[in-house]
Amino acid sequence: MKTRLTATMIGLLSCLYSTTPFASFFDEEDNQLDLGHHIAENATGFLPIPIIITEPAVGYGGGIAGLFLHETEEEKKVRKEAALNARDGGARLMPSAITLVGAGGTENGTWFAFAGHQHSWLKDRIRYLGGAGVGVANLNIYKDLSFPGFGPIAPIDKTLSFGTKTSGIVMMQKLQVRIADTPLMLGIKQVASKSKVETDSKVLNDLLDYTIGTETVSSGLGLLADYDTRNNFFYPSEGYQVSAEYMVYNEAIGSDHNYNNLNINAEVYIPVAQNWTVAFAGNYQNFDSNDIILPPTVKPYVDLRGISAYRFQGDEIQTVQGQVTYDITPRWNISAFYGVGRALDKGEQNHEDLAAGYGTGFRYKIARRYGLSIGADIAFSEEESAFYISLGSGF
């Protein structure tokens, strides 16, 4: 495991706020380091955002993004006044219309560039999100082989891995509508992409060439549902969220392959005692396709801290996580987490063993008015360990 810490975020933040009076870095309530006052005082319409990447599947890396806030002068004034008068987590950081552009890369050669726009109308009763990106992802794909043996043939139980290089362009957009005055939002989603996949295995490259080809067009349409009662978008301490997405990729809408995927996520945050919060999260995915051969990165995977992305792929994904957080002070907290998951293939029994990830972390509330916390997690699994810089709960 790599244990080095990066100073990228500190350096970028220093550059970003270097023209501001030093006092605005400290909260008037507790005299602790806090960027909330500065963000509120400088509603200028543009905010540089550092990107820190610590995903073990692609290695350490970073980048930079620019957030453009589309507001009238009157809207800026109202948002600033509300933020300056807000207490813990009560301020609204984003206006109804924002645009985000950025780029980044990692030490294994993965890189990306993107642009996205979000707009809401009628006090967030209607919400639109759209974006596009281009890049290259260098990922290892794993396949478990299991054979019980037969006569003189010895049993086989091993994991094969091969490197992949996926380059392409992707577009996504979704439209959601709030149901009456409830936290429930329903919507539709569209995804389209064109990609080229190469592997470090000549045999696999030849197999792709002779079957589905190395270039793929994916086109999908789906339905969305989201119910969110969390008390803070960035770092909740109470409430829950349940979201579901069902996507259909089909030749009838321009896709080279036919498959469907159901993705259900849930989070719940429970304050159990003074300074103590217990949280749980779960994910269930069901992938269905009659195509014999598919691009290697299409199937869903187990997503847990301490386990590399795409390490465990399958037709059915099940994960459960738990986290206990203790507030040492109103600013600092520590946490411990544990999660298990498995990936099942239809008609096979491989991946039935649970994969587990566990670890500990800390957070510092860097912007009290917005409930924004930053920190780090260190996580372990049977095969590896990883270090994450986190903005939020970690789920």
Coordinates of C-alpha atoms in Angstrom, one line a residue:
M1 CA 0.0 0.0 0.0
K2 CA 1.2 3.5 -0.8
T3 CA 1.1 5.7 2.4
R4 CA 2.2 9.0 1.0
L5 CA -0.2 12.0 1.6
T6 CA -0.7 14.6 -1.2
A7 CA -0.4 18.3 -0.7
T8 CA -2.3 19.0 -3.9
M9 CA -5.5 20.1 -2.2
I10 CA -3.7 22.3 0.3
G11 CA -1.7 24.0 -2.4
L12 CA -4.8 24.6 -4.6
L13 CA -6.8 25.9 -1.7
S14 CA -3.9 28.2 -0.8
C15 CA -3.8 29.6 -4.3
L16 CA -7.6 29.9 -4.5
Y17 CA -7.9 31.9 -1.3
S18 CA -4.6 33.7 -1.2
T19 CA -6.1 37.1 -2.1
T20 CA -8.5 37.0 0.8
P21 CA -8.0 38.5 4.3
F22 CA -6.5 35.9 6.6
A23 CA -9.3 36.3 9.1
S24 CA -11.8 34.9 6.7
F25 CA -10.2 31.5 7.1
F26 CA -11.4 31.2 10.7
D27 CA -14.9 30.8 12.0
E28 CA -16.1 33.6 14.3
E29 CA -17.9 31.1 16.6
D30 CA -14.9 28.8 17.5
N31 CA -11.9 30.5 15.9
Q32 CA -11.2 27.3 14.0
L33 CA -10.0 26.9 10.4
D34 CA -13.1 27.3 8.2
L35 CA -13.7 28.2 4.6
G36 CA -17.5 28.8 4.9
H37 CA -17.2 32.5 5.6
H38 CA -15.0 33.0 2.6
I39 CA -17.2 31.0 0.2
A40 CA -20.2 33.0 1.4
E41 CA -18.5 36.4 1.1
N42 CA -17.1 35.7 -2.3
A43 CA -20.2 34.6 -4.4
T44 CA -18.3 35.5 -7.5
G45 CA -19.8 33.0 -9.9
F46 CA -16.7 30.8 -10.2
L47 CA -15.0 28.3 -8.0
P48 CA -11.9 26.2 -8.8
I49 CA -12.2 22.7 -7.3
P50 CA -9.2 20.3 -6.8
I51 CA -9.7 16.7 -7.9
I52 CA -7.9 14.1 -5.7
I53 CA -7.9 10.5 -7.0
T54 CA -7.0 7.7 -4.7
E55 CA -8.8 4.7 -6.3
P56 CA -6.5 1.7 -6.2
A57 CA -7.7 0.4 -9.5
V58 CA -6.1 3.3 -11.4
G59 CA -3.6 4.6 -8.8
Y60 CA -3.0 8.0 -7.3
G61 CA -3.7 11.1 -9.4
G62 CA -5.5 14.4 -9.6
G63 CA -6.8 17.2 -11.7
I64 CA -8.7 20.5 -11.6
A65 CA -12.3 21.5 -12.2
G66 CA -14.0 24.8 -12.6
L67 CA -17.5 25.4 -11.2
F68 CA -19.5 28.2 -12.9
L69 CA -22.5 29.5 -10.9
H70 CA -25.1 31.0 -13.1
E71 CA -26.8 33.7 -11.1
T72 CA -28.1 37.2 -11.4
E73 CA -26.7 39.8 -9.1
E74 CA -29.8 39.7 -7.0
E75 CA -29.6 35.9 -6.7
K76 CA -26.0 36.2 -5.6
K77 CA -26.9 38.7 -2.9
V78 CA -29.7 36.5 -1.5
R79 CA -27.5 33.4 -1.4
K80 CA -24.7 35.3 0.3
E81 CA -27.0 36.7 3.0
A82 CA -28.5 33.3 3.6
A83 CA -25.1 31.7 3.9
L84 CA -23.7 34.3 6.3
N85 CA -26.8 33.8 8.6
A86 CA -26.8 30.0 8.4
R87 CA -25.7 27.7 11.1
D88 CA -24.4 24.1 10.9
G89 CA -25.2 22.8 7.4
G90 CA -28.0 25.2 6.7
A91 CA -26.5 27.2 3.9
R92 CA -27.2 26.4 0.2
L93 CA -23.9 26.2 -1.7
M94 CA -25.2 25.8 -5.2
P95 CA -27.7 28.0 -7.1
S96 CA -30.3 26.6 -9.4
A97 CA -28.0 26.5 -12.5
I98 CA -24.3 25.4 -12.5
T99 CA -21.8 24.2 -15.0
L100 CA -18.8 22.1 -14.2
V101 CA -15.8 21.5 -16.5
G102 CA -12.5 19.7 -15.6
A103 CA -9.8 17.2 -16.4
G104 CA -7.5 14.9 -14.6
G105 CA -5.3 11.8 -14.7
T106 CA -3.6 9.1 -12.7
E107 CA -0.2 7.5 -12.4
N108 CA -1.2 4.4 -14.5
G109 CA -2.0 6.5 -17.6
T110 CA -5.7 6.9 -17.0
W111 CA -7.0 10.4 -18.0
F112 CA -10.3 12.1 -18.5
A113 CA -11.9 15.5 -19.4
F114 CA -15.5 16.4 -18.9
A115 CA -18.2 19.1 -18.9
G116 CA -21.6 19.0 -17.3
H117 CA -24.6 21.3 -16.5
Q118 CA -27.3 21.1 -13.9
H119 CA -30.4 23.2 -13.8
S120 CA -33.5 23.2 -11.6
W121 CA -36.8 25.1 -12.0
L122 CA -39.8 25.9 -9.8
K123 CA -37.9 25.6 -6.5
D124 CA -36.3 22.3 -7.5
R125 CA -39.5 20.7 -8.6
I126 CA -37.9 20.0 -12.0
R127 CA -34.2 19.0 -12.2
Y128 CA -32.1 18.4 -15.3
L129 CA -28.5 17.1 -15.4
G130 CA -26.5 16.6 -18.6
G131 CA -22.8 16.0 -19.4
A132 CA -20.2 14.5 -21.7
G133 CA -16.7 13.2 -21.2
V134 CA -13.7 11.8 -23.1
G135 CA -10.8 9.8 -21.7
V136 CA -8.8 6.6 -21.4
A137 CA -9.2 4.1 -18.5
N138 CA -6.5 1.5 -17.8
L139 CA -8.0 -1.2 -15.6
N140 CA -7.3 -4.8 -14.6
I141 CA -10.2 -7.2 -15.2
Y142 CA -10.5 -10.5 -13.2
K143 CA -12.1 -13.8 -13.9
D144 CA -12.4 -16.7 -11.5
L145 CA -12.1 -20.1 -12.9
S146 CA -13.4 -23.1 -11.0
F147 CA -13.5 -26.8 -12.2
P148 CA -14.1 -29.7 -9.8
G149 CA -11.9 -32.1 -11.6
F150 CA -12.7 -35.3 -13.5
G151 CA -10.8 -38.5 -13.3
P152 CA -7.1 -37.8 -13.9
I153 CA -7.8 -34.1 -14.5
A154 CA -7.0 -32.1 -11.4
P155 CA -9.5 -29.5 -10.1
I156 CA -9.0 -25.9 -11.0
D157 CA -9.6 -23.0 -8.7
K158 CA -7.7 -19.8 -9.7
T159 CA -8.2 -16.2 -10.6
L160 CA -7.1 -14.9 -14.0
S161 CA -6.4 -11.2 -14.5
F162 CA -5.6 -9.2 -17.6
G163 CA -5.1 -5.5 -18.3
T164 CA -7.5 -3.4 -20.4
K165 CA -7.3 -0.1 -22.0
T166 CA -10.6 1.5 -22.7
S167 CA -10.7 4.8 -24.7
G168 CA -13.9 6.6 -25.7
I169 CA -16.5 9.3 -25.3
V170 CA -19.7 9.2 -23.3
M171 CA -22.8 11.4 -22.9
M172 CA -25.4 11.3 -20.2
Q173 CA -28.5 13.3 -19.4
K174 CA -31.4 12.9 -17.0
L175 CA -34.6 14.7 -16.2
Q176 CA -36.4 14.4 -12.8
V177 CA -39.7 15.7 -11.5
R178 CA -40.6 16.1 -7.8
I179 CA -43.9 14.5 -6.8
A180 CA -46.0 17.1 -5.0
D181 CA -44.1 18.5 -1.9
T182 CA -42.4 15.1 -1.1
P183 CA -38.8 14.1 -1.2
L184 CA -39.6 11.7 -4.0
M185 CA -38.3 12.5 -7.5
L186 CA -39.0 10.4 -10.6
G187 CA -37.3 10.7 -13.9
I188 CA -35.7 9.3 -17.1
K189 CA -32.1 8.9 -18.1
Q190 CA -30.2 8.5 -21.4
V191 CA -26.7 7.3 -21.8
A192 CA -24.7 7.0 -25.1
S193 CA -21.0 6.1 -25.6
K194 CA -18.5 5.0 -28.2
S195 CA -15.5 3.1 -26.9
K196 CA -12.5 1.0 -28.0
V197 CA -11.2 -1.8 -25.8
E198 CA -7.7 -3.3 -26.0
T199 CA -6.1 -5.8 -23.6
D200 CA -2.6 -6.9 -22.8
S201 CA -3.4 -10.4 -24.1
K202 CA -3.0 -11.2 -27.8
V203 CA -5.4 -14.1 -27.5
L204 CA -8.1 -11.9 -26.0
N205 CA -7.6 -9.2 -28.6
D206 CA -7.9 -11.8 -31.4
L207 CA -11.1 -13.1 -29.7
L208 CA -12.6 -9.6 -29.6
D209 CA -11.7 -9.0 -33.2
Y210 CA -13.3 -12.2 -34.4
T211 CA -16.5 -11.8 -32.3
I212 CA -17.8 -8.4 -31.2
G213 CA -14.9 -6.2 -32.4
T214 CA -12.8 -3.8 -30.3
E215 CA -15.1 -0.8 -30.9
T216 CA -18.5 -0.6 -29.3
V217 CA -21.4 1.8 -29.4
S218 CA -23.7 1.7 -26.3
S219 CA -27.0 3.4 -26.1
G220 CA -29.4 3.2 -23.1
L221 CA -32.6 4.6 -21.8
G222 CA -33.9 4.1 -18.3
L223 CA -36.2 5.1 -15.4
L224 CA -35.1 6.8 -12.1
A225 CA -36.6 7.1 -8.7
D226 CA -35.0 8.9 -5.7
Y227 CA -36.3 9.5 -2.2
D228 CA -34.0 11.6 0.0
T229 CA -34.6 12.9 3.5
R230 CA -30.9 13.4 4.6
N231 CA -30.3 16.5 6.6
N232 CA -27.2 17.4 4.6
F233 CA -26.1 16.6 1.0
F234 CA -22.3 16.5 1.9
Y235 CA -22.1 14.8 5.3
P236 CA -25.4 13.6 6.7
S237 CA -26.0 12.8 10.3
E238 CA -29.7 12.0 10.1
G239 CA -32.2 10.8 7.5
Y240 CA -32.1 8.3 4.6
Q241 CA -31.9 8.0 0.8
V242 CA -33.2 5.3 -1.5
S243 CA -32.6 5.5 -5.2
A244 CA -33.3 3.0 -8.0
E245 CA -32.3 3.0 -11.7
Y246 CA -33.3 0.6 -14.4
M247 CA -31.4 1.0 -17.7
V248 CA -32.1 -0.8 -21.0
Y249 CA -29.4 -1.0 -23.7
N250 CA -30.8 -2.3 -27.0
E251 CA -30.1 -2.4 -30.7
A252 CA -33.5 -0.7 -31.3
I253 CA -32.0 2.5 -29.8
G254 CA -28.6 2.2 -31.4
S255 CA -26.7 0.0 -29.1
D256 CA -24.3 -2.7 -30.4
H257 CA -25.3 -5.0 -27.5
N258 CA -28.5 -5.9 -25.7
Y259 CA -28.5 -5.8 -21.9
N260 CA -30.4 -4.4 -18.9
N261 CA -29.3 -3.4 -15.5
L262 CA -31.2 -2.7 -12.3
N263 CA -29.3 -0.6 -9.7
I264 CA -30.7 0.1 -6.2
N265 CA -28.8 2.1 -3.5
A266 CA -29.8 2.9 0.0
E267 CA -28.2 4.9 2.9
V268 CA -29.5 5.6 6.4
Y269 CA -28.0 7.8 9.1
I270 CA -29.1 7.3 12.7
P271 CA -28.0 9.5 15.7
V272 CA -27.9 6.9 18.5
A273 CA -26.4 9.0 21.3
Q274 CA -24.8 12.4 21.9
N275 CA -21.8 12.6 19.5
W276 CA -22.5 9.1 18.1
T277 CA -24.0 8.3 14.6
V278 CA -24.5 4.9 13.1
A279 CA -24.9 4.6 9.3
F280 CA -25.7 1.8 6.9
A281 CA -25.6 1.5 3.1
G282 CA -26.5 -1.2 0.7
N283 CA -26.3 -1.8 -3.1
Y284 CA -28.1 -4.4 -5.2
Q285 CA -27.6 -4.7 -9.0
N286 CA -29.0 -7.2 -11.4
F287 CA -27.5 -7.5 -14.9
D288 CA -29.3 -9.4 -17.6
S289 CA -28.1 -10.2 -21.2
N290 CA -28.5 -12.9 -23.7
D291 CA -25.3 -11.8 -25.6
I292 CA -22.6 -14.5 -25.2
I293 CA -19.7 -12.0 -25.4
L294 CA -19.7 -8.5 -24.0
P295 CA -17.1 -5.8 -23.5
P296 CA -15.1 -6.5 -20.3
T297 CA -16.2 -3.4 -18.4
V298 CA -19.9 -3.7 -19.0
K299 CA -20.9 -5.8 -16.0
P300 CA -21.4 -4.2 -12.6
Y301 CA -18.9 -4.7 -9.8
V302 CA -18.6 -4.7 -6.0
D303 CA -17.9 -1.2 -4.8
L304 CA -16.4 -1.1 -1.3
R305 CA -13.6 0.8 0.3
G306 CA -10.5 -1.4 0.3
I307 CA -11.4 -3.3 -2.8
S308 CA -10.3 -2.2 -6.3
A309 CA -13.0 -1.3 -8.8
Y310 CA -13.8 -4.2 -11.2
R311 CA -12.1 -6.7 -8.9
F312 CA -15.4 -8.6 -8.4
Q313 CA -17.8 -8.5 -11.4
G314 CA -20.9 -10.4 -11.9
D315 CA -24.5 -10.6 -13.1
E316 CA -25.8 -9.9 -9.5
I317 CA -24.1 -7.6 -7.0
Q318 CA -24.9 -7.4 -3.3
T319 CA -23.1 -5.1 -0.8
V320 CA -23.8 -4.0 2.7
Q321 CA -21.8 -1.5 4.7
G322 CA -21.9 -0.2 8.2
Q323 CA -20.1 2.8 9.8
V324 CA -19.9 4.2 13.3
T325 CA -18.9 7.9 13.8
Y326 CA -17.9 9.6 17.0
D327 CA -17.7 13.4 17.2
I328 CA -14.6 14.3 19.2
T329 CA -15.4 18.0 18.9
P330 CA -18.0 19.9 16.7
R331 CA -15.2 20.0 14.1
W332 CA -13.4 16.7 14.3
N333 CA -14.8 13.1 14.1
I334 CA -13.4 9.6 13.7
S335 CA -15.1 6.6 12.2
A336 CA -14.8 2.9 11.7
F337 CA -16.4 1.0 8.9
Y338 CA -17.0 -2.5 7.6
G339 CA -18.6 -3.8 4.4
V340 CA -19.2 -7.1 2.7
G341 CA -20.2 -7.8 -0.9
R342 CA -20.4 -10.5 -3.5
A343 CA -20.7 -10.9 -7.2
L344 CA -22.7 -13.8 -8.6
D345 CA -22.8 -15.1 -12.2
K346 CA -25.9 -16.7 -13.5
G347 CA -25.8 -20.5 -13.7
E348 CA -22.5 -20.5 -11.9
Q349 CA -21.4 -20.7 -8.2
N350 CA -18.2 -18.7 -8.4
H351 CA -17.9 -15.5 -6.4
E352 CA -20.2 -16.9 -3.7
D353 CA -17.5 -16.2 -1.0
L354 CA -18.0 -12.7 0.5
A355 CA -15.5 -10.0 -0.2
A356 CA -14.9 -7.8 2.9
G357 CA -13.4 -4.3 3.3
Y358 CA -12.9 -2.5 6.6
G359 CA -11.0 0.4 8.0
T360 CA -11.0 3.7 9.8
G361 CA -11.0 7.4 9.0
F362 CA -11.4 10.9 10.2
R363 CA -13.2 14.1 9.0
Y364 CA -12.7 17.8 9.7
K365 CA -15.7 20.2 9.1
I366 CA -14.0 22.6 6.8
A367 CA -17.1 24.7 6.0
R368 CA -19.6 24.8 9.0
R369 CA -22.3 26.8 7.2
Y370 CA -22.5 24.2 4.4
G371 CA -21.9 21.1 6.5
L372 CA -18.9 20.3 4.3
S373 CA -16.3 17.9 5.8
I374 CA -13.0 16.6 4.4
G375 CA -10.8 13.9 5.6
A376 CA -9.2 10.5 4.9
D377 CA -9.9 6.8 5.2
I378 CA -7.5 3.9 5.3
A379 CA -9.2 0.6 4.2
F380 CA -8.1 -3.0 4.0
S381 CA -9.3 -6.2 2.4
E382 CA -7.9 -9.7 2.0
E383 CA -5.9 -8.9 -1.1
E384 CA -5.0 -5.2 -0.7
S385 CA -5.2 -2.0 1.2
A386 CA -5.9 1.6 0.1
F387 CA -5.8 5.2 1.2
Y388 CA -8.7 7.6 0.3
I389 CA -9.1 11.3 0.6
S390 CA -12.8 11.8 1.1
L391 CA -15.2 14.7 0.8
G392 CA -18.3 13.3 2.5
S393 CA -19.4 10.2 4.4
G394 CA -17.4 7.7 2.3
F395 CA -20.4 5.7 1.1

